[in-house]
Coordinates of N, CA and C and ligand atoms in Angstrom, one line a residue:
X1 N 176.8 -34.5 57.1 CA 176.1 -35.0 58.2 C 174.9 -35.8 57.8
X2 N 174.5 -36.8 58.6 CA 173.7 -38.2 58.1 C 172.5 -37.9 59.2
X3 N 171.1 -37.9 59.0 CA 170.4 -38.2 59.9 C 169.7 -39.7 59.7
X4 N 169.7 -40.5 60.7 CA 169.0 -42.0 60.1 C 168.4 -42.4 60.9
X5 N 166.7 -42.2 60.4 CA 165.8 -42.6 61.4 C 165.6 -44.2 61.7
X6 N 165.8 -44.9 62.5 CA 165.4 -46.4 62.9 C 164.2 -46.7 63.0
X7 N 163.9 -47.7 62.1 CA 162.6 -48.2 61.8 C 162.2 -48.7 62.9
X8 N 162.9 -49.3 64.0 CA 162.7 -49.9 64.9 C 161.9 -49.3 66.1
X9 N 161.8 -48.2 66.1 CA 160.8 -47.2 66.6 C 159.7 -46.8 66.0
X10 N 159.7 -47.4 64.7 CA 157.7 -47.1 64.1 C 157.1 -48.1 64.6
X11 N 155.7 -48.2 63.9 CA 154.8 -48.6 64.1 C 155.2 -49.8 63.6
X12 N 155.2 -51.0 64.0 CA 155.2 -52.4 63.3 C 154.2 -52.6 62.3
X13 N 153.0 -52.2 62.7 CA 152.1 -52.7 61.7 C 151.7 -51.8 60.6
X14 N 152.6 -50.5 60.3 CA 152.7 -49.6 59.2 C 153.8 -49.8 58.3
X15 N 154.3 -50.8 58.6 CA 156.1 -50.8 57.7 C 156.0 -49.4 56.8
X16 N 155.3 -49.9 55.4 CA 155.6 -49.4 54.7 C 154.8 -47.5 54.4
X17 N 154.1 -47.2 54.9 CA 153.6 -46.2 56.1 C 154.8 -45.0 56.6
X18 N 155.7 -46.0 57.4 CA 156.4 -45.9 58.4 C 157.5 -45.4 57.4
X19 N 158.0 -45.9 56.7 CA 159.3 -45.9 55.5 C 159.1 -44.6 54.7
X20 N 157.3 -44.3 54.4 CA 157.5 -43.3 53.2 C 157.2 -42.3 53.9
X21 N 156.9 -42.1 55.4 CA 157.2 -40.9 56.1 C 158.8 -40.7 56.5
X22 N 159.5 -41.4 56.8 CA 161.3 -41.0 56.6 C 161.7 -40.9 54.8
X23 N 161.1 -41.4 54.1 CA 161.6 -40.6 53.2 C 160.9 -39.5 52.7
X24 N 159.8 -39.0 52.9 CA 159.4 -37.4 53.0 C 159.4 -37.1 54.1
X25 N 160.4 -37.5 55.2 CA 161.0 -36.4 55.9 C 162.3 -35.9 55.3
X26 N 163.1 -36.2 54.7 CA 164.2 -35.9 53.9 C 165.7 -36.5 54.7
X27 N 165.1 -37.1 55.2 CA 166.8 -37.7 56.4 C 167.5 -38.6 54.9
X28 N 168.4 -39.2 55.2 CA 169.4 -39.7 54.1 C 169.3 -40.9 54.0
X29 N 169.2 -41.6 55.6 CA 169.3 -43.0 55.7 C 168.3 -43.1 56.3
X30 N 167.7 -44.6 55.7 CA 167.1 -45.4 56.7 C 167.9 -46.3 57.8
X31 N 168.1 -46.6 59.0 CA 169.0 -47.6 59.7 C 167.4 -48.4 59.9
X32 N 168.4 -49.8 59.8 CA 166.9 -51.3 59.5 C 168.3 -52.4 60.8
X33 N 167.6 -52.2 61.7 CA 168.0 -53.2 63.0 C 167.5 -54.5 62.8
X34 N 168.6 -55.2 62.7 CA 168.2 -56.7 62.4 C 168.7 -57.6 63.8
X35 N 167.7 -58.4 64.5 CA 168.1 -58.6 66.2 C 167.8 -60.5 65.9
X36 N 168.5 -60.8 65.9 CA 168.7 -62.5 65.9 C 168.0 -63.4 67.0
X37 N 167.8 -62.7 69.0 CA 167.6 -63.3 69.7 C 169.0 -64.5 70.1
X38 N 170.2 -64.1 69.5 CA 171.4 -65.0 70.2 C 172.5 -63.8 70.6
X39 N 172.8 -63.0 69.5 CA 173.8 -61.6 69.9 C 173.0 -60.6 70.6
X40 N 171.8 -60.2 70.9 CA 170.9 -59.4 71.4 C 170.2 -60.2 71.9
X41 N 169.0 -59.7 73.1 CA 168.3 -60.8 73.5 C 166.9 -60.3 73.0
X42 N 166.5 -60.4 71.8 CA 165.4 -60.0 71.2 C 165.7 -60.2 69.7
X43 N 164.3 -59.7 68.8 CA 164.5 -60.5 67.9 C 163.3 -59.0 66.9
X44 N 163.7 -58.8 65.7 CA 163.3 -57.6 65.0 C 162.3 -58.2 63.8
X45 N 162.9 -57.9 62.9 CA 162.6 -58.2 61.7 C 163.8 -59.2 60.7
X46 N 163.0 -59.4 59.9 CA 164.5 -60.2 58.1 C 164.4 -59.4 57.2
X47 N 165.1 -60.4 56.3 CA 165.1 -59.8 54.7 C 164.0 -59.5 54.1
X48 N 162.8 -60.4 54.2 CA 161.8 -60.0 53.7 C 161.0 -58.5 54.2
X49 N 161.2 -58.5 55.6 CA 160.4 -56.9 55.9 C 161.0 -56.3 55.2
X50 N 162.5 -56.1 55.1 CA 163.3 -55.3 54.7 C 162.8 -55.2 52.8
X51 N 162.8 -55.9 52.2 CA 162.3 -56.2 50.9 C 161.3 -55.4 50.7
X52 N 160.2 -55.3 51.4 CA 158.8 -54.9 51.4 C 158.8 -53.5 51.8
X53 N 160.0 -52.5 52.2 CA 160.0 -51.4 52.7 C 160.5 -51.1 52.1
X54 N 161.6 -51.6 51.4 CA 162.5 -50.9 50.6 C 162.1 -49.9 49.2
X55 N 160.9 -50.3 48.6 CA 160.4 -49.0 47.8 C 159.9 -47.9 47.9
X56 N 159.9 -48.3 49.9 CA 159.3 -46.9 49.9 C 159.7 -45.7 50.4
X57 N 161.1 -46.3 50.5 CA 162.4 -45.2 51.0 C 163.5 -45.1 49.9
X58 N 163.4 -43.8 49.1 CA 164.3 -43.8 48.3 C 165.7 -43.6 48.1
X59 N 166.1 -43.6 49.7 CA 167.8 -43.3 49.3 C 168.7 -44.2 50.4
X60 N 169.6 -44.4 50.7 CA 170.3 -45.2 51.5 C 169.9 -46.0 52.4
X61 N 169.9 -47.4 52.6 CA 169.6 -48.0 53.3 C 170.1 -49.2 53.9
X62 N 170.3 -48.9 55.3 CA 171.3 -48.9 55.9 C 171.1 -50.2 57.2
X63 N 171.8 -51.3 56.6 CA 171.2 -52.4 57.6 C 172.4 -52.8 58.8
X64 N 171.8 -52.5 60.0 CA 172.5 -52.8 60.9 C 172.6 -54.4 61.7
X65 N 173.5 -55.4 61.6 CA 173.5 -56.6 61.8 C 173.6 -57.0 62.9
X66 N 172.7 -56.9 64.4 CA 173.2 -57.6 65.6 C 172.7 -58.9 65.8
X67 N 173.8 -59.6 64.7 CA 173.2 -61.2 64.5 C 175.0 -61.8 64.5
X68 N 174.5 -63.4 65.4 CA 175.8 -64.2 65.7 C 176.2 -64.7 64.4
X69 N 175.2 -65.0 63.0 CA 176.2 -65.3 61.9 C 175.6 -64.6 61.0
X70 N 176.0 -63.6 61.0 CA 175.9 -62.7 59.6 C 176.0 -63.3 58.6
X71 N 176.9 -64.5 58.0 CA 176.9 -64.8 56.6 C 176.2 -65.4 56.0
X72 N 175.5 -65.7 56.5 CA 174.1 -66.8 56.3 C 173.1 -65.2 55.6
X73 N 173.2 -63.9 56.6 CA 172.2 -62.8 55.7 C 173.0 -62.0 54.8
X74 N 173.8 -62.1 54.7 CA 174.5 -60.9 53.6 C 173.7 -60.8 52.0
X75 N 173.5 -62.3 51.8 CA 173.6 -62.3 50.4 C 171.5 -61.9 50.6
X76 N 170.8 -62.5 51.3 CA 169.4 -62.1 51.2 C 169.2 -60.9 51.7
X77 N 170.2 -60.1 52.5 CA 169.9 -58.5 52.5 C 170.2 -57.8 51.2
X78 N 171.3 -58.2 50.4 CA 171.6 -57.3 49.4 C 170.4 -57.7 48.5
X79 N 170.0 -58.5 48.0 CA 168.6 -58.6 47.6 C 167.3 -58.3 48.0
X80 N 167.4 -58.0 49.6 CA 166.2 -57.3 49.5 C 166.6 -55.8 49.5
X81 N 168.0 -55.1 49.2 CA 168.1 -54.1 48.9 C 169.0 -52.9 49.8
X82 N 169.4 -53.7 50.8 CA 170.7 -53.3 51.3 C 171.6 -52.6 51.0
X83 N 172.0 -50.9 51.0 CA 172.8 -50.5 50.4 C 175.1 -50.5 51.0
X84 N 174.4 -50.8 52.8 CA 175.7 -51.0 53.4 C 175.0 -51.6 54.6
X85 N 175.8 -52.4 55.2 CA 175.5 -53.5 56.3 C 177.1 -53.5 57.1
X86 N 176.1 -53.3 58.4 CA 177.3 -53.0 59.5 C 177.3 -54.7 60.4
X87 N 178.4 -55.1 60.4 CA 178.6 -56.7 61.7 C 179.5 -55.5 62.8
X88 N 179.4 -56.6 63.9 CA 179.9 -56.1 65.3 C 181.3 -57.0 65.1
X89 N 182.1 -56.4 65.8 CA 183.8 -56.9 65.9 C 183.5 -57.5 67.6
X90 N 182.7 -57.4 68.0 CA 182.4 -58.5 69.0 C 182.9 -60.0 68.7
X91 N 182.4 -60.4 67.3 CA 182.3 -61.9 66.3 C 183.8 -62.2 65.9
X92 N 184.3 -61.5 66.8 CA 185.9 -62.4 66.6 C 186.4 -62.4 64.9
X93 N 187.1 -63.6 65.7 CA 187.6 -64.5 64.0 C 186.8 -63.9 62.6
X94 N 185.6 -64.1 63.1 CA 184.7 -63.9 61.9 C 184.6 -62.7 61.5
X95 N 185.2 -61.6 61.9 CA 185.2 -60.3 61.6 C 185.7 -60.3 60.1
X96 N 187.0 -60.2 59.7 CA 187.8 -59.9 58.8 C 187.3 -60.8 57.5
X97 N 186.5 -62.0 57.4 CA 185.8 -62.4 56.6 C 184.5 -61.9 56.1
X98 N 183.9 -61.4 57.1 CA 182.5 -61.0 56.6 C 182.9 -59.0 56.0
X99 N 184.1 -58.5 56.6 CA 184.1 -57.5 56.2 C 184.4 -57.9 54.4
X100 N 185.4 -58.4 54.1 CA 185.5 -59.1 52.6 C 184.2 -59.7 52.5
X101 N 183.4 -59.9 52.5 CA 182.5 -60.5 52.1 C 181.2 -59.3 51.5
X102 N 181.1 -58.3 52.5 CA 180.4 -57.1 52.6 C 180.7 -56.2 51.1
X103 N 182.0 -56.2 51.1 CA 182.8 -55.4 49.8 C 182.8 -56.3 48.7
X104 N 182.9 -57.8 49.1 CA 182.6 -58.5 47.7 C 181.2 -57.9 47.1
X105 N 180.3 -58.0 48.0 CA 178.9 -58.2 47.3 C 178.8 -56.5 46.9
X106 N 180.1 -55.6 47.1 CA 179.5 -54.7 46.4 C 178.7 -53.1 47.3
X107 N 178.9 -53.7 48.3 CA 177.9 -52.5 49.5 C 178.9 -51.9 50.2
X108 N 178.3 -51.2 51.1 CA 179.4 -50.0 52.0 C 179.3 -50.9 53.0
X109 N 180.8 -50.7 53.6 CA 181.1 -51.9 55.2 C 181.2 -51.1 56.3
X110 N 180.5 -51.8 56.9 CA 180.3 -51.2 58.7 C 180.7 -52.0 59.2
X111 N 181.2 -51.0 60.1 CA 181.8 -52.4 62.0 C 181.1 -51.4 63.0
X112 N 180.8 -52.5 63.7 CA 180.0 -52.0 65.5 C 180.6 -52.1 66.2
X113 N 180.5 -51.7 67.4 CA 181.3 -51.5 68.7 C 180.0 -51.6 69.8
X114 N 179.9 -52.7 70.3 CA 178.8 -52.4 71.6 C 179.8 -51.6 73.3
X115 N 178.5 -50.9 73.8 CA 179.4 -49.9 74.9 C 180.4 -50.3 75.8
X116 N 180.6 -52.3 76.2 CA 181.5 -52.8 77.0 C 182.9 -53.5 76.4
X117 N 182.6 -52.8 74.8 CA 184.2 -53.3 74.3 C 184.8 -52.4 74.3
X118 N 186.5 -52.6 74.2 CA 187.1 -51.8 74.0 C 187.2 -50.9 72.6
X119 N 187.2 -49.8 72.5 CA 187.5 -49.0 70.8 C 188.5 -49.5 70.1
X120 N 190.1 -50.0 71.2 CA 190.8 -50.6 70.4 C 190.5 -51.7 69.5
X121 N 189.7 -52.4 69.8 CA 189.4 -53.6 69.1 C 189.1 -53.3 67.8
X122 N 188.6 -52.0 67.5 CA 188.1 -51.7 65.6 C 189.5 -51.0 64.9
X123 N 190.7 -51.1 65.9 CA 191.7 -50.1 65.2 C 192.3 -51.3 63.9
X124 N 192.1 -52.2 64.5 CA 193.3 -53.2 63.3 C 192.1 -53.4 62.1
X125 N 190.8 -52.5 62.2 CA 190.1 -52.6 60.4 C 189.8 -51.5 59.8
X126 N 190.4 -50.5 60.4 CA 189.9 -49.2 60.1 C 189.4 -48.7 58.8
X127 N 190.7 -49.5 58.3 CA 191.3 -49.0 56.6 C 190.7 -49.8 55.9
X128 N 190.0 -50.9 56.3 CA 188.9 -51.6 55.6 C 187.3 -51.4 55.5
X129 N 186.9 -50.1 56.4 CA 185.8 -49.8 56.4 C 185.1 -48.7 55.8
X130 N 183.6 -48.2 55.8 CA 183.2 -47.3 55.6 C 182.4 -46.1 56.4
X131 N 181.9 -47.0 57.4 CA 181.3 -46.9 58.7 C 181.9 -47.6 59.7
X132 N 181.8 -46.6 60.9 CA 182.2 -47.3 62.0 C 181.0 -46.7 63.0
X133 N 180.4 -47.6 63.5 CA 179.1 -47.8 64.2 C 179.7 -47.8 66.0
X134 N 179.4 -46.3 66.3 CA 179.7 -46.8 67.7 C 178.1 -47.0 68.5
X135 N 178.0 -47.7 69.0 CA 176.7 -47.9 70.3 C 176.5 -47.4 71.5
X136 N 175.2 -46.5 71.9 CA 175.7 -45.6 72.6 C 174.6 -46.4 73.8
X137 N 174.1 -47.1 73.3 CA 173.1 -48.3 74.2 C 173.6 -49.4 74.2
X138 N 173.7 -50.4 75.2 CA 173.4 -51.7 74.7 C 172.7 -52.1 74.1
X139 N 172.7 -52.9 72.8 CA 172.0 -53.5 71.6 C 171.1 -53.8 72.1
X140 N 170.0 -54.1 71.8 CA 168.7 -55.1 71.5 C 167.5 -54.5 71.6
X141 N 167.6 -53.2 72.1 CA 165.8 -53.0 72.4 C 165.8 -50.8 72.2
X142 N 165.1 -50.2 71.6 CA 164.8 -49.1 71.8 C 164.3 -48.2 72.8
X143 N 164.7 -47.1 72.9 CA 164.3 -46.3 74.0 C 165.1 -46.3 75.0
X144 N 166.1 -47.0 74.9 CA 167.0 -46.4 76.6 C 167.8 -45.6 76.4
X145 N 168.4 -45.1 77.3 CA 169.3 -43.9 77.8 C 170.6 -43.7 77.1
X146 N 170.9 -42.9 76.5 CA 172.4 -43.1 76.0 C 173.2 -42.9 77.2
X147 N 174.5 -43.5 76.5 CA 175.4 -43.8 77.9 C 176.9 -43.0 77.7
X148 N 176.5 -42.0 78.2 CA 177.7 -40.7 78.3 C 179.1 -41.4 77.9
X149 N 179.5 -42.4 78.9 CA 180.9 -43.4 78.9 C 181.6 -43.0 77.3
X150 N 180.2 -43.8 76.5 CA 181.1 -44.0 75.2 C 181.4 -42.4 74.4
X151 N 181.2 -41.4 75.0 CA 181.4 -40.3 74.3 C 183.0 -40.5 73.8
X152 N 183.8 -40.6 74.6 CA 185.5 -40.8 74.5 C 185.8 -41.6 73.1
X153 N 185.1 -42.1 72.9 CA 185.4 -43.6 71.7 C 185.0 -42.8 70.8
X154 N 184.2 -41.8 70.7 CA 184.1 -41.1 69.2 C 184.8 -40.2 69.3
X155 N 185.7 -39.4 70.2 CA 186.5 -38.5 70.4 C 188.0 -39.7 69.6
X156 N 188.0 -40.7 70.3 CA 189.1 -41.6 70.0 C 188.5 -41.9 68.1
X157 N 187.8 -42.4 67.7 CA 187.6 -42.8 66.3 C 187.8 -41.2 65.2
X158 N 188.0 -40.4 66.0 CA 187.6 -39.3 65.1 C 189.3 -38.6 65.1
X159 N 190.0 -38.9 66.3 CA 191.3 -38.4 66.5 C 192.2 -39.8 65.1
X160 N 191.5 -41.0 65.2 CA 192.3 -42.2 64.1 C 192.3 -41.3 62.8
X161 N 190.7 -41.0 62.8 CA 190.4 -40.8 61.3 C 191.4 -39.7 60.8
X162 N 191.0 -38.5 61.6 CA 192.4 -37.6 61.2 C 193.8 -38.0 61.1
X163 N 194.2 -38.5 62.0 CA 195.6 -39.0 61.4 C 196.2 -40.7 60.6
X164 N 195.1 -41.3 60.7 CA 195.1 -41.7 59.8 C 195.1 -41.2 58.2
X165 N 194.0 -40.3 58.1 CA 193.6 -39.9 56.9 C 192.7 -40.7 56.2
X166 N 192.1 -41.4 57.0 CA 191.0 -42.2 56.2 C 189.7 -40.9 56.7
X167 N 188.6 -42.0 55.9 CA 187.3 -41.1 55.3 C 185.7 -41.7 56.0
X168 N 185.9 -42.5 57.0 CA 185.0 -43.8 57.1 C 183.8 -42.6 57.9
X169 N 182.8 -42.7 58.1 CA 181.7 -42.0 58.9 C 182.0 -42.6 60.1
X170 N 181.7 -42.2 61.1 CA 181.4 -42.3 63.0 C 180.0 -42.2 63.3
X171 N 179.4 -43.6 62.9 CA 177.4 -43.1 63.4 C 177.4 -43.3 64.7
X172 N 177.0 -42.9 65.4 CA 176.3 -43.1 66.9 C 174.5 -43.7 66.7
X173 N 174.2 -44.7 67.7 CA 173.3 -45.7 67.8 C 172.6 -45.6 69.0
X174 N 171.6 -45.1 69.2 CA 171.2 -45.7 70.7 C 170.9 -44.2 72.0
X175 N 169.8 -43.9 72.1 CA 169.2 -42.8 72.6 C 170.2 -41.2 72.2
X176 N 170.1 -41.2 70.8 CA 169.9 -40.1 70.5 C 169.0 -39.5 69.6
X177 N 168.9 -37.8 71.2 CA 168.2 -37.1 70.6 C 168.9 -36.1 70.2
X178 N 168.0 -35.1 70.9 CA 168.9 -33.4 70.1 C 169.5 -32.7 71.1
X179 N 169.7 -33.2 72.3 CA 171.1 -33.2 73.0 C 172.3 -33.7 73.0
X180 N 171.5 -35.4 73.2 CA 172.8 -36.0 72.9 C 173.2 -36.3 71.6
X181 N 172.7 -35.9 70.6 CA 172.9 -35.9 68.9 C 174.0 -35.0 69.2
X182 N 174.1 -33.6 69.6 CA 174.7 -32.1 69.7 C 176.4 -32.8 70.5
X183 N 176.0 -33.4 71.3 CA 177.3 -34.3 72.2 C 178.2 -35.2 71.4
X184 N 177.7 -35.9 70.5 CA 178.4 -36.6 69.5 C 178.6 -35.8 68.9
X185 N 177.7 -34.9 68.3 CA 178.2 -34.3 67.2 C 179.3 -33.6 67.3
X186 N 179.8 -32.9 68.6 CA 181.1 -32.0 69.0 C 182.0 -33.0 69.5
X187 N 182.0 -34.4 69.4 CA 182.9 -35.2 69.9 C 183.6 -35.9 68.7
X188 N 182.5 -35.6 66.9 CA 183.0 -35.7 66.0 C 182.5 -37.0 65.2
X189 N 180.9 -37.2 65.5 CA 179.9 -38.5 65.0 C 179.8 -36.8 64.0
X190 N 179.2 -38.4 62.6 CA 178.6 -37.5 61.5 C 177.5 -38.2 61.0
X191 N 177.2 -39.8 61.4 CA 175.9 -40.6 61.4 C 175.1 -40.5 62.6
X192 N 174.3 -39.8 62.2 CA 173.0 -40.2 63.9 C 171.5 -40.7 63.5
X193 N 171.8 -41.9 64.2 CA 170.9 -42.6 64.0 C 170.0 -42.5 65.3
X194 N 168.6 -42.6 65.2 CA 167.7 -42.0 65.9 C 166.5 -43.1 65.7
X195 N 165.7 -43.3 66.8 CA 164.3 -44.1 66.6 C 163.5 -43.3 67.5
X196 N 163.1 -44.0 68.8 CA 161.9 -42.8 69.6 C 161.9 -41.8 69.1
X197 N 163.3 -41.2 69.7 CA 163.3 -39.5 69.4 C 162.7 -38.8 68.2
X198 N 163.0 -39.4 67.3 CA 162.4 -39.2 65.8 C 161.0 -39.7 65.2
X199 N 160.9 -41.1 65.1 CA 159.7 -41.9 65.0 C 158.2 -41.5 65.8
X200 N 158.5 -41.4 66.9 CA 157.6 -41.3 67.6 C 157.0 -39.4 67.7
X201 N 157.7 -38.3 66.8 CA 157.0 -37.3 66.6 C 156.0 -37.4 65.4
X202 N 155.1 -36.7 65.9 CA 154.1 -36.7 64.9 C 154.2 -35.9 63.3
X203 N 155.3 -34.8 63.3 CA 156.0 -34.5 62.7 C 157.3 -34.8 61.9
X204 N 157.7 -36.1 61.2 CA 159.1 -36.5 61.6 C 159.8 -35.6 60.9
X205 N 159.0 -35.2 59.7 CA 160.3 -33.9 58.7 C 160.7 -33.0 59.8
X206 N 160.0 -32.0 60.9 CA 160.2 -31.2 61.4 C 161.3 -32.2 62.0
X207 N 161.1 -32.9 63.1 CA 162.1 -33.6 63.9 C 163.4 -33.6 62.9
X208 N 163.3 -34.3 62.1 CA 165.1 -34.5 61.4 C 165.5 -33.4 61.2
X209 N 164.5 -32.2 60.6 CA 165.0 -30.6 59.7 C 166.1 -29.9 61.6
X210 N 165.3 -30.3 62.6 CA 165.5 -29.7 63.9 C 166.9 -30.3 64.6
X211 N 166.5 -32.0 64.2 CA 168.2 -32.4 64.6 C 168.8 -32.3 63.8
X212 N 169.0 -32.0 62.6 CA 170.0 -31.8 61.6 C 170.5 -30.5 62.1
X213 N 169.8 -29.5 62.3 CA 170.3 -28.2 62.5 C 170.7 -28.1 63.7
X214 N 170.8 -28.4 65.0 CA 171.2 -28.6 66.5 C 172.8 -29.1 65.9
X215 N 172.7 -30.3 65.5 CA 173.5 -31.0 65.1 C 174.7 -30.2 64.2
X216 N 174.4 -29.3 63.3 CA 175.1 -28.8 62.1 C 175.8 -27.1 63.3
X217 N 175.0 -26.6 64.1 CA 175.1 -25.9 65.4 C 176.3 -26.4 66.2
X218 N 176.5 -27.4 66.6 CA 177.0 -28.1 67.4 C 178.6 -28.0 67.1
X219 N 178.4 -28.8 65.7 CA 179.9 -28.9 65.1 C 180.5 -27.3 64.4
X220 N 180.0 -26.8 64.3 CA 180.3 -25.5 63.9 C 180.6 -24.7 65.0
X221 N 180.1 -24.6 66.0 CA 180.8 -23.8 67.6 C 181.8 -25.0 68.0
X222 N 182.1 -26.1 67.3 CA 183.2 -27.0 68.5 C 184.5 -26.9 67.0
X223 N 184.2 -26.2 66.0 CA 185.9 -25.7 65.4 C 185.9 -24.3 65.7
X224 N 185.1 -23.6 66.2 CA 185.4 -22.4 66.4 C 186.2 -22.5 67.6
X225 N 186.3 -24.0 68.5 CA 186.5 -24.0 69.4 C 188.1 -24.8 69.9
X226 N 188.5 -25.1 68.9 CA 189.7 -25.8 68.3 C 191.3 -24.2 68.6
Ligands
DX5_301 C1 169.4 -50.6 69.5 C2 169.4 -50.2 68.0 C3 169.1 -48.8 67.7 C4 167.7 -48.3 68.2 C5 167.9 -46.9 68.6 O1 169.7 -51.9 69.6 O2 170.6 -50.6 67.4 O3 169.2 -48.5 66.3 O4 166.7 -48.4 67.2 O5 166.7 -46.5 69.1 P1 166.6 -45.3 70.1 O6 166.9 -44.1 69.3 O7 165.1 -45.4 70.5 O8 167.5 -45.5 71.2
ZN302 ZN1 171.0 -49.9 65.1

């Protein structure tokens, strides 16, 4: 199990501040929201912030892409230090190219799912990925509500993964905390990605040490429950 605090909930004007308190809180990933203002209607940070933070978080880092042309950033994220980079299968056509493109350069591949597409849509790459990023908000902005609906879709990604036999992670995105972290996590997410909830305690070790454990609670009463 993955805890990944979203930078997107610090302090803007701490980046690097902000970075070396999730990595002495001990979560695994950093998730770094990259918002274009054409696939989202808002607009985050680039390569460069990302560049500038990256020393100060020592272990996975983990760039999430809600941008209309990914290929234009692939190659300046892995340079500023990108360990795996998720695109949305929203992007059509351009899906199956940028996933080869992601594995060219060498990183772990993610696909997204925002909450009004169908789940079917990520079935025909399954076996090409590493992550599969479900959204539990609509993209673009932090702090809203998770949205129960998509609970099914990680029930559905998690029923593929077993009979498939593939190995890919199931992050959940987008208002979780240590409820709805506990909900995914019995529905069979193993990435939880977190901003408010996490960021915004004054404590963040405690916070991650707290939803790690809820979380690790969770999945452990739902095979007892099998
Ligand atoms: C939403 C982003 C999320 C966001 C989650 O567009 O993809 O990663 O930071 O933030 P919270 O946990 O505040 O919903
Ligand atoms: Zn994200």
């Amino acid at each position: 199990m993955i805890i990944a605090p979203s930078l997107l909930a610090s302090d803007f004007g701490r980046f690097a501040h902000e970075a070396t308190r999730a990595d002495r809180s001990g979560a695994e990933w950093l998730h770094l929201d990259i918002m274009d203002g054409q696939f989202v209607p808002n607009i985050s940070f680039g390569p460069a912030v990302v560049e500038a933070v990256r020393p100060h978080f020592s272990r996975y880092c983990d760039v999430h892409l809600m941008c209309e042309k990914p290929e234009i950033l692939l190659q300046p994220f892995v340079k500023a230090g990108a360990d795996g980079m998720t695109i949305h299968v929203e992007l059509g056509a351009q899906v199956t190219p940028l996933l080869w493109k992601i594995r060219s350069l060498g990183r772990r591949v993610g696909l997204g799912v925002n909450p009004p597409t169908n789940i079917n849509e990520v079935r025909p790459y399954l076996s090409q990925i590493d992550v599969l990023l479900i959204m539990t908000v609509n993209p673009g902005f932090g702090g809203q509500s998770f949205i129960h609906e998509c609970v099914p879709k990680i029930q559905q990604a998690a029923a593929w993964r077993r009979e498939l036999g593939l190995k890919y992670h199931i992050e959940v995105d987008g208002g979780i905390n240590l409820e709805t972290a506990c909900e995914c996590a019995r529905a069979g997410a193993d990435v939880f990605v977190s901003g408010t909830a996490l960021f915004h305690q004054r404590n963040l070790g405690a916070a991650v040490r707290k939803m790690r454990a809820a979380v690790h609670n969770a999945h452990t009463e739902s095979l007892f429950q099998l």
